[in-house]
PDB file of C-alpha atoms and ligand atoms in Angstrom:
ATOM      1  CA  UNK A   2      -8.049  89.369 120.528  1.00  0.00           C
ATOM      2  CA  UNK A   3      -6.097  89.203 117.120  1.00  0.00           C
ATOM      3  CA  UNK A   4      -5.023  85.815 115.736  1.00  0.00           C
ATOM      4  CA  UNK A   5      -1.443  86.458 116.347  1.00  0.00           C
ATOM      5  CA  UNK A   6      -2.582  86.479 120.333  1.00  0.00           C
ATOM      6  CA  UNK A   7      -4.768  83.813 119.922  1.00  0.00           C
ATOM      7  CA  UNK A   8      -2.466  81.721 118.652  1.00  0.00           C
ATOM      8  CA  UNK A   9       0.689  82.645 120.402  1.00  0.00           C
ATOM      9  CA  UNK A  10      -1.806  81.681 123.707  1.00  0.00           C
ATOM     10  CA  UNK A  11      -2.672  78.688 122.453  1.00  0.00           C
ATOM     11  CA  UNK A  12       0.652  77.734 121.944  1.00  0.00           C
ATOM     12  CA  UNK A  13       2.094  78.421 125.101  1.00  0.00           C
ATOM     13  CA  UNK A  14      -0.691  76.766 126.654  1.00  0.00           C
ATOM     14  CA  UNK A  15       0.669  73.219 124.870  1.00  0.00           C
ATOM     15  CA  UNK A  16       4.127  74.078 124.300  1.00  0.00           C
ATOM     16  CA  UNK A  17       6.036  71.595 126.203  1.00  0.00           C
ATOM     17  CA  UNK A  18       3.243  68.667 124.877  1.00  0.00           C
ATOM     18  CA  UNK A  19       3.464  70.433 121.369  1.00  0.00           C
ATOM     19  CA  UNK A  20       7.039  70.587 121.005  1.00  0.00           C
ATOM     20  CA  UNK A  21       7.595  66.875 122.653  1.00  0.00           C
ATOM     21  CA  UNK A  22       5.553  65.446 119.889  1.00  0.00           C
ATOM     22  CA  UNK A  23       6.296  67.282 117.156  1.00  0.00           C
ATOM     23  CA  UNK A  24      10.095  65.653 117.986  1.00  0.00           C
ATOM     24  CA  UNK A  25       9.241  62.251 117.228  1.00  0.00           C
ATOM     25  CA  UNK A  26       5.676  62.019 115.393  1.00  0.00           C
ATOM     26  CA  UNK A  27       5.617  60.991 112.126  1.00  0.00           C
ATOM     27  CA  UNK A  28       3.864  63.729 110.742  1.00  0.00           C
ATOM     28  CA  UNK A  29       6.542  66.148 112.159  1.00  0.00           C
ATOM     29  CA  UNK A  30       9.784  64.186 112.474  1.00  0.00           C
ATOM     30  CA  UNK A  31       9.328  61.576 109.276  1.00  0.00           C
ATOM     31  CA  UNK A  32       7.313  63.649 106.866  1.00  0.00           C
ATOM     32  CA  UNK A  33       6.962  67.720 106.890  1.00  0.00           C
ATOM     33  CA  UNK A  34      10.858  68.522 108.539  1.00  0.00           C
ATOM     34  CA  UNK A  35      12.268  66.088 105.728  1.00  0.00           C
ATOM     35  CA  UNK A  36      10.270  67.218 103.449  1.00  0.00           C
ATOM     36  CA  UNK A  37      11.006  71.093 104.119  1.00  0.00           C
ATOM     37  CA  UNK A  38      14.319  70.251 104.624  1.00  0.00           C
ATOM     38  CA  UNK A  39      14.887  68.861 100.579  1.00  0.00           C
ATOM     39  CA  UNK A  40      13.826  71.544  99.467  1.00  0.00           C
ATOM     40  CA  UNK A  41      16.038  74.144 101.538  1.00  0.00           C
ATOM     41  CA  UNK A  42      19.356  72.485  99.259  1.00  0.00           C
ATOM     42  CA  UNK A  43      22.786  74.076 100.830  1.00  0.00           C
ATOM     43  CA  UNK A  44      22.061  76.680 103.335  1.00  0.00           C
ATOM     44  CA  UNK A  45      26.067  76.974 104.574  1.00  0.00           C
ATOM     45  CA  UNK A  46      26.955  80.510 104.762  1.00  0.00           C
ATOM     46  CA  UNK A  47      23.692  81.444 104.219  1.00  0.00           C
ATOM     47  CA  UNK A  48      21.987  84.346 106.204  1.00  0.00           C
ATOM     48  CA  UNK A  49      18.383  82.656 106.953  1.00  0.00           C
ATOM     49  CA  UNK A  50      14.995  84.025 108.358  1.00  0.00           C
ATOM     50  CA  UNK A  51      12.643  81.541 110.236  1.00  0.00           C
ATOM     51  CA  UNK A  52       9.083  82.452 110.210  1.00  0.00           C
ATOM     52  CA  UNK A  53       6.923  80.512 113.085  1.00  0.00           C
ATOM     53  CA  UNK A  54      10.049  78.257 114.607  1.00  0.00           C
ATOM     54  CA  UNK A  55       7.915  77.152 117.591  1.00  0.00           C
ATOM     55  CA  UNK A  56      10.907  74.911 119.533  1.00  0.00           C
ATOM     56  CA  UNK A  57      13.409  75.321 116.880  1.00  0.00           C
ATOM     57  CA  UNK A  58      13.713  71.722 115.510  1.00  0.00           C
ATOM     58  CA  UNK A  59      14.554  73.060 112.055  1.00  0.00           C
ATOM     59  CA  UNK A  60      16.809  75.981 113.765  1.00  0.00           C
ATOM     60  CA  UNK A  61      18.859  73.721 115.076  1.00  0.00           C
ATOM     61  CA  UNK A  62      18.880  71.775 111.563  1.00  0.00           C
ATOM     62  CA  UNK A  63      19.970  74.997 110.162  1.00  0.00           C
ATOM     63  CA  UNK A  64      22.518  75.929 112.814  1.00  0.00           C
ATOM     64  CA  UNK A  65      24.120  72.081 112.560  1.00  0.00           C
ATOM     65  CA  UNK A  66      24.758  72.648 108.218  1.00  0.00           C
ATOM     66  CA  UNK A  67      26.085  76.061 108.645  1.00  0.00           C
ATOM     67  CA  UNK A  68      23.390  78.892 108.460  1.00  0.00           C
ATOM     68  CA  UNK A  69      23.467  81.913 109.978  1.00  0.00           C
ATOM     69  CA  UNK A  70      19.701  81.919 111.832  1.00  0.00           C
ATOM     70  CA  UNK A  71      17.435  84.432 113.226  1.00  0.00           C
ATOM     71  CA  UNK A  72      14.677  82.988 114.358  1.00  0.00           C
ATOM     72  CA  UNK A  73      10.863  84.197 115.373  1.00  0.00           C
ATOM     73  CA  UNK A  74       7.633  82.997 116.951  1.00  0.00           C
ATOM     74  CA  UNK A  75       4.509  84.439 118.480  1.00  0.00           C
ATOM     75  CA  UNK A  76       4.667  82.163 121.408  1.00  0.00           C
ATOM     76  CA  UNK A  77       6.973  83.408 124.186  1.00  0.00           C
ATOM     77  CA  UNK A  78       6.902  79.970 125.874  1.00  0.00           C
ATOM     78  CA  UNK A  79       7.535  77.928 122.093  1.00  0.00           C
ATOM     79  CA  UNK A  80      10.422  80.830 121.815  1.00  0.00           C
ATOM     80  CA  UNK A  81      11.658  79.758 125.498  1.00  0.00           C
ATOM     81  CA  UNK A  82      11.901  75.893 124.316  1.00  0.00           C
ATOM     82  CA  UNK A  83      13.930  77.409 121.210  1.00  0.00           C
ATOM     83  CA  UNK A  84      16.533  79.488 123.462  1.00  0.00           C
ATOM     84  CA  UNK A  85      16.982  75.786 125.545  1.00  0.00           C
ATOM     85  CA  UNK A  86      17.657  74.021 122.461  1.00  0.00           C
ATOM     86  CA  UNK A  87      20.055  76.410 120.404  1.00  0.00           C
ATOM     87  CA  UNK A  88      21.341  78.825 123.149  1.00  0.00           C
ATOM     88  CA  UNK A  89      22.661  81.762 121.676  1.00  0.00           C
ATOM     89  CA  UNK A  90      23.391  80.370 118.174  1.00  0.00           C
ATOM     90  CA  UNK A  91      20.474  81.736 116.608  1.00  0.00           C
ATOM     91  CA  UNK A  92      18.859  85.659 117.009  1.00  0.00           C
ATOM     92  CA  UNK A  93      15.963  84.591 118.683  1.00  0.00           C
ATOM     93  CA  UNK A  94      12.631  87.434 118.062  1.00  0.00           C
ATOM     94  CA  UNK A  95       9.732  87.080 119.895  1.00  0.00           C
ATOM     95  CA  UNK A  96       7.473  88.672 117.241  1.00  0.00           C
ATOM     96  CA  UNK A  97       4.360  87.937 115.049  1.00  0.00           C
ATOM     97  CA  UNK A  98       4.061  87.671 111.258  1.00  0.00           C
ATOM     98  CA  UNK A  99       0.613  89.613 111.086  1.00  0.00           C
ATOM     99  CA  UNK A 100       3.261  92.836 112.606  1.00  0.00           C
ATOM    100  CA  UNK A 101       5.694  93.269 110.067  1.00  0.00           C
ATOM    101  CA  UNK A 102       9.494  92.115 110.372  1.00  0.00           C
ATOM    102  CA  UNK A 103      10.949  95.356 111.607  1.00  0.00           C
ATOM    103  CA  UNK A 104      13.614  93.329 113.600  1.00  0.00           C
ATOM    104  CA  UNK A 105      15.257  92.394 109.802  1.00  0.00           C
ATOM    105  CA  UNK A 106      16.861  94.960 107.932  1.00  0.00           C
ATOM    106  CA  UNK A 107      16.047  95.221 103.893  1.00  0.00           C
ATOM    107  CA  UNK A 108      18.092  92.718 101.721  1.00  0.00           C
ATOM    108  CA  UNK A 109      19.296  91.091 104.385  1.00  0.00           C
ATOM    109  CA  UNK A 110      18.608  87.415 103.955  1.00  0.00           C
ATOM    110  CA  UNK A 111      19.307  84.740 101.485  1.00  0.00           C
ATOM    111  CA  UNK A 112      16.493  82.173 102.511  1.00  0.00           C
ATOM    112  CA  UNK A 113      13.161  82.815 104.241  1.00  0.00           C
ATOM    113  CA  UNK A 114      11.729  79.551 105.813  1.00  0.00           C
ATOM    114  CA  UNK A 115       8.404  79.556 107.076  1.00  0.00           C
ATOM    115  CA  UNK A 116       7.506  75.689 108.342  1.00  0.00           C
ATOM    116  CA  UNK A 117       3.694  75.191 109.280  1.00  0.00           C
ATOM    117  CA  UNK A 118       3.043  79.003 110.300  1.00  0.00           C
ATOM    118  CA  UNK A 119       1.528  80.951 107.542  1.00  0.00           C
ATOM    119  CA  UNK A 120      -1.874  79.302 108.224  1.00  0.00           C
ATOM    120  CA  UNK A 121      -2.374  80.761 111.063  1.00  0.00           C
ATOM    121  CA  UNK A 122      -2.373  84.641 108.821  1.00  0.00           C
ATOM    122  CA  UNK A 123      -5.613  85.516 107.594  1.00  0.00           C
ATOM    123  CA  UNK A 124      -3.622  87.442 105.030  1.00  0.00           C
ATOM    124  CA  UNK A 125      -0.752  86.371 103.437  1.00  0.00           C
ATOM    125  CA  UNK A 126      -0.153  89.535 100.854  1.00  0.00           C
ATOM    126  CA  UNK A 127       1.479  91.634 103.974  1.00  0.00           C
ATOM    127  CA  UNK A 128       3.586  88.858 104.571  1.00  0.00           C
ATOM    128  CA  UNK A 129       4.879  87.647 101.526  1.00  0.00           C
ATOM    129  CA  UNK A 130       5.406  91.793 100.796  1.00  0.00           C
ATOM    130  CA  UNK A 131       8.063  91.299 103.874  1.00  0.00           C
ATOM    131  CA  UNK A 132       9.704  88.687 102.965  1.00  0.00           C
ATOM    132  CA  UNK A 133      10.526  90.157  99.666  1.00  0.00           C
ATOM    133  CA  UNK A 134      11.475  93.562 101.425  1.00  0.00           C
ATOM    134  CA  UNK A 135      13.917  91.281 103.677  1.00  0.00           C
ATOM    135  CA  UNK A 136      15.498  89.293 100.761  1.00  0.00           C
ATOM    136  CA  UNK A 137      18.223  89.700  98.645  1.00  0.00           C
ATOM    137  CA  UNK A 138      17.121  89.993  94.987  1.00  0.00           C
ATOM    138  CA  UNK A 139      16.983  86.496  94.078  1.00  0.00           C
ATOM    139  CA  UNK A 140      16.116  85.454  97.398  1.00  0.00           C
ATOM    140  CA  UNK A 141      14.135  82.059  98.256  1.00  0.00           C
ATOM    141  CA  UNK A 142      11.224  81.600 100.576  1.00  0.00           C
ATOM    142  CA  UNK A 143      10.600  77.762 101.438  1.00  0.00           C
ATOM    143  CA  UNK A 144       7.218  76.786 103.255  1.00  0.00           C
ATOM    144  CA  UNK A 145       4.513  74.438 103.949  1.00  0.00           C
ATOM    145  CA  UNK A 146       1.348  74.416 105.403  1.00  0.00           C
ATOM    146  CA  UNK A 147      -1.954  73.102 105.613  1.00  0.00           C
ATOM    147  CA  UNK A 148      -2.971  71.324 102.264  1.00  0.00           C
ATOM    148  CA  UNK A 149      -6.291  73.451 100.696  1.00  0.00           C
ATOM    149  CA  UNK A 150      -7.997  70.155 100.006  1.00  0.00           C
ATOM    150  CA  UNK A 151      -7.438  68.332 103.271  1.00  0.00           C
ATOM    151  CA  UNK A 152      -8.640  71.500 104.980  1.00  0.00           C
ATOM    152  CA  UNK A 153     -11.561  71.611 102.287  1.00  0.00           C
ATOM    153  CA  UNK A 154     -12.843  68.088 103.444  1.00  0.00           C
ATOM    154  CA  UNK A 155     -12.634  68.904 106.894  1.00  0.00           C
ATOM    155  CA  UNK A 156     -13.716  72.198 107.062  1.00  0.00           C
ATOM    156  CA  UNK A 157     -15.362  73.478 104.297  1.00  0.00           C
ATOM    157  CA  UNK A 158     -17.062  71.362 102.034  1.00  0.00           C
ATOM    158  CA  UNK A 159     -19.930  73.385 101.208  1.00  0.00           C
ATOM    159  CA  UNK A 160     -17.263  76.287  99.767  1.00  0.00           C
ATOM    160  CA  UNK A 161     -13.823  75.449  98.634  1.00  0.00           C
ATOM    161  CA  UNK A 162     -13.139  78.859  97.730  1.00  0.00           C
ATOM    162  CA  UNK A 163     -14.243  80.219 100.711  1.00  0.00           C
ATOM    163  CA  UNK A 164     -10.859  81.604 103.362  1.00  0.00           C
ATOM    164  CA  UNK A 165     -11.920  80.797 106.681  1.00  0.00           C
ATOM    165  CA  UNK A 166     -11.077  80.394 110.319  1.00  0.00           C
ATOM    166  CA  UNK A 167     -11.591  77.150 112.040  1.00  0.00           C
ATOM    167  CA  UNK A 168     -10.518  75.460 115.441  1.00  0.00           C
ATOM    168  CA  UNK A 169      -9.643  71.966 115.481  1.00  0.00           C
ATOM    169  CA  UNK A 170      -9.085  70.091 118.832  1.00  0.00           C
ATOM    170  CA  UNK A 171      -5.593  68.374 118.635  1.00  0.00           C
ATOM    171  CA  UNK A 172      -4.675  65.757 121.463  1.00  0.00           C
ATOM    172  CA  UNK A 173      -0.914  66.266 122.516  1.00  0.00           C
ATOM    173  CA  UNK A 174       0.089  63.635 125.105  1.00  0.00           C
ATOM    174  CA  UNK A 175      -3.205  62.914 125.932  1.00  0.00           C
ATOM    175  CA  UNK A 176      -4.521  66.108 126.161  1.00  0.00           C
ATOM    176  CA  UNK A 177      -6.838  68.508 124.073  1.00  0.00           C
ATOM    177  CA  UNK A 178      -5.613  71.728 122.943  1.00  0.00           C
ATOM    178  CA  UNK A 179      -7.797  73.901 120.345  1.00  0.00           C
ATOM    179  CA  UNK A 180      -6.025  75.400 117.643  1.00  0.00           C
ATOM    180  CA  UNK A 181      -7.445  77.988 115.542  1.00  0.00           C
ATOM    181  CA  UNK A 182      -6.153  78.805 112.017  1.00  0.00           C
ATOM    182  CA  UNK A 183      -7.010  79.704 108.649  1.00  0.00           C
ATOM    183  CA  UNK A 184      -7.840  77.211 105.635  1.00  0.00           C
ATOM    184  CA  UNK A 185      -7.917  78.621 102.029  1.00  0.00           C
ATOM    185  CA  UNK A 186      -8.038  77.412  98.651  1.00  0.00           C
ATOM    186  CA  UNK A 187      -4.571  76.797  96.486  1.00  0.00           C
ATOM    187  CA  UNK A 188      -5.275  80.244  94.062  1.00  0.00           C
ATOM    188  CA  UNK A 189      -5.304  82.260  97.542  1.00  0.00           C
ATOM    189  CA  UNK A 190      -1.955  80.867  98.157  1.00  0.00           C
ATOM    190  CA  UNK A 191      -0.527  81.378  94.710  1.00  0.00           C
ATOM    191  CA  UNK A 192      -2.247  85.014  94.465  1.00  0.00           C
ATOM    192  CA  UNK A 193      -0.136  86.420  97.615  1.00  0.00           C
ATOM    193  CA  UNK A 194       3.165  84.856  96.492  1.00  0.00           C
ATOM    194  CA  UNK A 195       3.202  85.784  92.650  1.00  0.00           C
ATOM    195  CA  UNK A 196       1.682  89.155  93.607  1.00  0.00           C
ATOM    196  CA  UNK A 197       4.447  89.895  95.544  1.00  0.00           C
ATOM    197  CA  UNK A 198       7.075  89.265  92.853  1.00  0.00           C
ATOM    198  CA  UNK A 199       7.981  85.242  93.598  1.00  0.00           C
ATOM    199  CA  UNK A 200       7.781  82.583  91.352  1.00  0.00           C
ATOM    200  CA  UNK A 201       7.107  79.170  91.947  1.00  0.00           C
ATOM    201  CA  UNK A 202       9.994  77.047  91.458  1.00  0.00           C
ATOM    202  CA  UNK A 203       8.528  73.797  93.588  1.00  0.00           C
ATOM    203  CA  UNK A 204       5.631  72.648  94.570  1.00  0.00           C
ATOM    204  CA  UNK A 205       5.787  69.511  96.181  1.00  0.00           C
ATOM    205  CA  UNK A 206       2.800  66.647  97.596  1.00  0.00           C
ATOM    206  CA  UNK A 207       5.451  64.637  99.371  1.00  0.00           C
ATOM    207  CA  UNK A 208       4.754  60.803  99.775  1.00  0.00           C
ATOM    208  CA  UNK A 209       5.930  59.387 102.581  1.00  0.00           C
ATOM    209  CA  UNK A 210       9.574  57.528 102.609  1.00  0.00           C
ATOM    210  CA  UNK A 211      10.309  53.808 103.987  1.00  0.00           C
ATOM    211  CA  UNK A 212      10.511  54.682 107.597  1.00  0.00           C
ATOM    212  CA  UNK A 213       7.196  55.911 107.653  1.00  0.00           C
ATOM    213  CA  UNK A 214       6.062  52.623 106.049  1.00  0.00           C
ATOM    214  CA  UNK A 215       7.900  50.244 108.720  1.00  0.00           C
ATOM    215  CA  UNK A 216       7.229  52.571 111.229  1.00  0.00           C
ATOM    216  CA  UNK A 217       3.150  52.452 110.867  1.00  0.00           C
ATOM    217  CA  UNK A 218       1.611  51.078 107.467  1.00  0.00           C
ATOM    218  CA  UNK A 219      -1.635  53.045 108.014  1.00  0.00           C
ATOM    219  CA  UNK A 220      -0.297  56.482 108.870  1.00  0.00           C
ATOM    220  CA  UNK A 221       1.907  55.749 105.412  1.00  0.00           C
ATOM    221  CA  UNK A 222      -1.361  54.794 103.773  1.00  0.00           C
ATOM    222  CA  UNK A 223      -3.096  57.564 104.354  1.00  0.00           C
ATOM    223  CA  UNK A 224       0.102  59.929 103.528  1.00  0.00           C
ATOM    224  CA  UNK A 225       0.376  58.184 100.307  1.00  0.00           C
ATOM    225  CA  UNK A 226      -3.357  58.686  98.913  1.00  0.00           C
ATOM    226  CA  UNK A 227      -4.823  61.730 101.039  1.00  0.00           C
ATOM    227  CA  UNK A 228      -3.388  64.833 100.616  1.00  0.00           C
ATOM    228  CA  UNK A 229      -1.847  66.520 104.338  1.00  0.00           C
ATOM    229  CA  UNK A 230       0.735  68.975 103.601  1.00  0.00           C
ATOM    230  CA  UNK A 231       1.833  70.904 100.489  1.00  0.00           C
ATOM    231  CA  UNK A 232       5.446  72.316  99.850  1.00  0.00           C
ATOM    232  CA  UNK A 233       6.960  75.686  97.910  1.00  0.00           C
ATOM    233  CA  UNK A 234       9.657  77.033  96.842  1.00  0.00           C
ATOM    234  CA  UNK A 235       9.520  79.915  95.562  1.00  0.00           C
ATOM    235  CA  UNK A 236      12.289  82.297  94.148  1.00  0.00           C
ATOM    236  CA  UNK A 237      12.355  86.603  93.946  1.00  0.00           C
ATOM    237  CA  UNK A 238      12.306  87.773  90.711  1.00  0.00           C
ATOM    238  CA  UNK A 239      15.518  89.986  90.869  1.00  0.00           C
ATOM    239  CA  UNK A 240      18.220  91.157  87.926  1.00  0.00           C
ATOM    240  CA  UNK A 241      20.999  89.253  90.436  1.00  0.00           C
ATOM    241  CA  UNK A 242      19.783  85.375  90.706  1.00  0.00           C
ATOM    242  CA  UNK A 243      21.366  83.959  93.405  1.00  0.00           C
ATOM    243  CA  UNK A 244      22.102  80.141  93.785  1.00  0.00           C
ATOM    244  CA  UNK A 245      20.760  79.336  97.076  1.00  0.00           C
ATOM    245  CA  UNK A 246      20.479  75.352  96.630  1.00  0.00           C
TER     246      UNK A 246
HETATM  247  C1  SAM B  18       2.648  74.199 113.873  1.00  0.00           C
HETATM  248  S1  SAM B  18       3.826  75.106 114.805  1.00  0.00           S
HETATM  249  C2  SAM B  18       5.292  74.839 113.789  1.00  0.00           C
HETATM  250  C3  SAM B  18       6.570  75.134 114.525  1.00  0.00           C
HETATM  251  C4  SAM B  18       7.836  74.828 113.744  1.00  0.00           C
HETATM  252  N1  SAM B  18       7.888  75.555 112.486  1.00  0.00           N
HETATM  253  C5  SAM B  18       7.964  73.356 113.507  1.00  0.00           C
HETATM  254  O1  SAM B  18       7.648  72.898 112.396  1.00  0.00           O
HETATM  255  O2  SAM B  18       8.346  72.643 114.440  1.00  0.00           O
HETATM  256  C6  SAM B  18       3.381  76.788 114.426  1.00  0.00           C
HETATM  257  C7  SAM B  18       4.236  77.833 115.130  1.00  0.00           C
HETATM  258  O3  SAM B  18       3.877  79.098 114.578  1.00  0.00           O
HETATM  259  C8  SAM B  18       3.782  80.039 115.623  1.00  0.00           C
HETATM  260  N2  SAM B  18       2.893  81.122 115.173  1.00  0.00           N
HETATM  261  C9  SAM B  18       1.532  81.087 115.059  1.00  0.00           C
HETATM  262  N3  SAM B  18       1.078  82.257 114.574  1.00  0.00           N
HETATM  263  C10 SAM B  18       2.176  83.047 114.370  1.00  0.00           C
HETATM  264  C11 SAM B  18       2.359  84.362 113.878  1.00  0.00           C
HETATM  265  N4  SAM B  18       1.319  85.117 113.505  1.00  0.00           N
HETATM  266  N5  SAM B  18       3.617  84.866 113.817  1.00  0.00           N
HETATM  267  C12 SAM B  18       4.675  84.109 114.184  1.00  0.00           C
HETATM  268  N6  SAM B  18       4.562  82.850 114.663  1.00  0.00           N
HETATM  269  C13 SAM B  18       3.327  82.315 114.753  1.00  0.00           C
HETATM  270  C14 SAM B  18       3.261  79.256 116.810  1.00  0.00           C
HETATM  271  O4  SAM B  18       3.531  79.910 118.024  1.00  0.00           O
HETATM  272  C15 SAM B  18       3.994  77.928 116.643  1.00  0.00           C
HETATM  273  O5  SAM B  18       5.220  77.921 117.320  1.00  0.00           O
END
C-alpha cells in the first residue's frame, strides 16, 4: 500500500469524527486555520490551489473573501464532506500529492495552500517541483505542518535528523483512529522548498491568541511554551513578482 492509500483510508475511516472536531477544537479552529489564514493576506481575485483540504474549512474561508478555489484530497469520503460544505463553488479533485497535479495546468495559480498535508509525503522535492510548475512566476505557497521538534520528542529522540514514518493513535469523539505520517527535521523542510526555487518569506511559531487563553488556560500553556505547529510562506523566485498579500 503507498502512503497516499494509507492515508486517504485512514481518513475516510474518521472523516465525519475528523472533520467534526477539527470545526471547533482549539488546535484546528483557534490556532492552525487563524494562523494559516494571516499569512494567506488578500486572496480576492486570486486563482488558488488547495493541497490536502480534507472537509474544506479553509475552502470555504477562501470561497467567502473572494478566491477562485480548486480544491484536492486523497480521501474520497473527506472530499465528499467538502462537496456538502461548498457545493459547486470550488473544483473539487479527488487526487494525491505523492501523483503529480496533472488536473492544474502550468502557471495557473497565484497561491498554493497546503494546511496540515505535506506530512503525510515522504518526499517533499516532487511536490514542491509542482507547485512551482503550477504557479505563476512570483507565485506563493502557504503551509503548515507538523513542528520537527514536537515530532522529535515524540518520535524520535534518539535521531533528530533522521525522516521517518510513525503512527500515532488520535481519539476523535471518543474513538481511536491511527494516523500514519512522516516527521523530519527543519533542514529537510527548507532543502525541498529552496531547491525548488522558493524563498522563505515567513516562518512563523504562532502563540496562541486570547480566546485560546479563556477558552482553556492549559491547552494555551502548552501552545505558548511547546512548540506544535510551524508556518511558511514562501514566495517563487520569478523576473514578474506578484503582490499576492
Ligand atoms: C490533517 S488533515 C487537514 C485537512 C485540512 N487541510 C484542514 O486543515 O482542515 C490532512 C488531509 O490531508 C489529506 N491527505 C493525506 N495525504 C494526502 C496526499 N498524499 N495527497 C492529498 N491529500 C492528502 C487527508 O485525506 C486529510 O484530508
Amino acid at each position: 500500500m503507498s502512503d497516499s492509500e494509507r492515508s486517504a483510508q485512514q481518513y475516510d475511516e474518521m472523516a465525519v469524527s475528523y472533520a467534526a472536531e477539527n470545526e471547533t477544537n482549539i488546535f484546528n479552529s483557534l490556532f492552525e486555520r487563524p494562523s494559516t489564514i494571516t499569512l494567506l493576506g488578500d486572496v480576492s481575485g486570486r486563482a488558488v490551489l488547495e493541497v490536502g483540504c480534507g472537509a474544506g474549512p479553509l475552502t470555504a474561508w477562501l470561497l467567502d473573501h473572494g478566491a477562485e478555489v480548486t480544491a484536492m484530497d486523497a480521501s474520497p469520503r473527506m472530499l465528499d464532506l467538502a462537496r456538502q460544505r461548498v457545493g459547486n463553488r470550488a473544483g473539487l479533485v479527488a487526487g494525491s500529492l505523492e501523483d503529480g497535479l496533472d488536473f492544474q495546468p502550468d502557471r495557473s495559480v497565484d497561491l498554493v495552500v497546503a494546511s496540515l498535508v505535506l506530512h503525510y509525503v515522504r518526499d517533499w522535492h516532487p511536490v514542491f517541483s509542482e507547485f512551482r510548475r503550477v504557479l505563476v512566476p512570483g507565485g506563493v505557497v502557504v503551509f503548515s505542518t507538523h513542528h520537527p521538534a514536537m515530532d522529535w520528542q515524540l518520535h524520535s529522540v534518539e535521531d533528530y535528523f533522521a525522516v521517518k514514518q510513525v503512527t500515532e493513535t488520535w481519539t476523535m469523539l471518543g474513538e481511536p483512529f491511527d494516523v500514519t505520517f512522516w516527521r523530519r527535521p527543519l533542514t529537510a523542510m527548507t532543502a525541498a522548498v529552496s531547491s525548488a526555487g522558493f524563498v522563505i518569506e515567513q516562518l512563523v511559531e504562532p502563540v496562541p491568541g486570547p480566546e485560546i487563553e479563556q477558552r482553556d488556560p492549559e491547552i494555551a500553556r502548552r501552545l505558548r511554551t511547546e512548540p506544535s505547529f510551524i508556518f511558511f510562506r514562501v514566495r517563487q523566485q520569478g523576473e514578474c513578482v506578484l503582490d499576492v498579500r
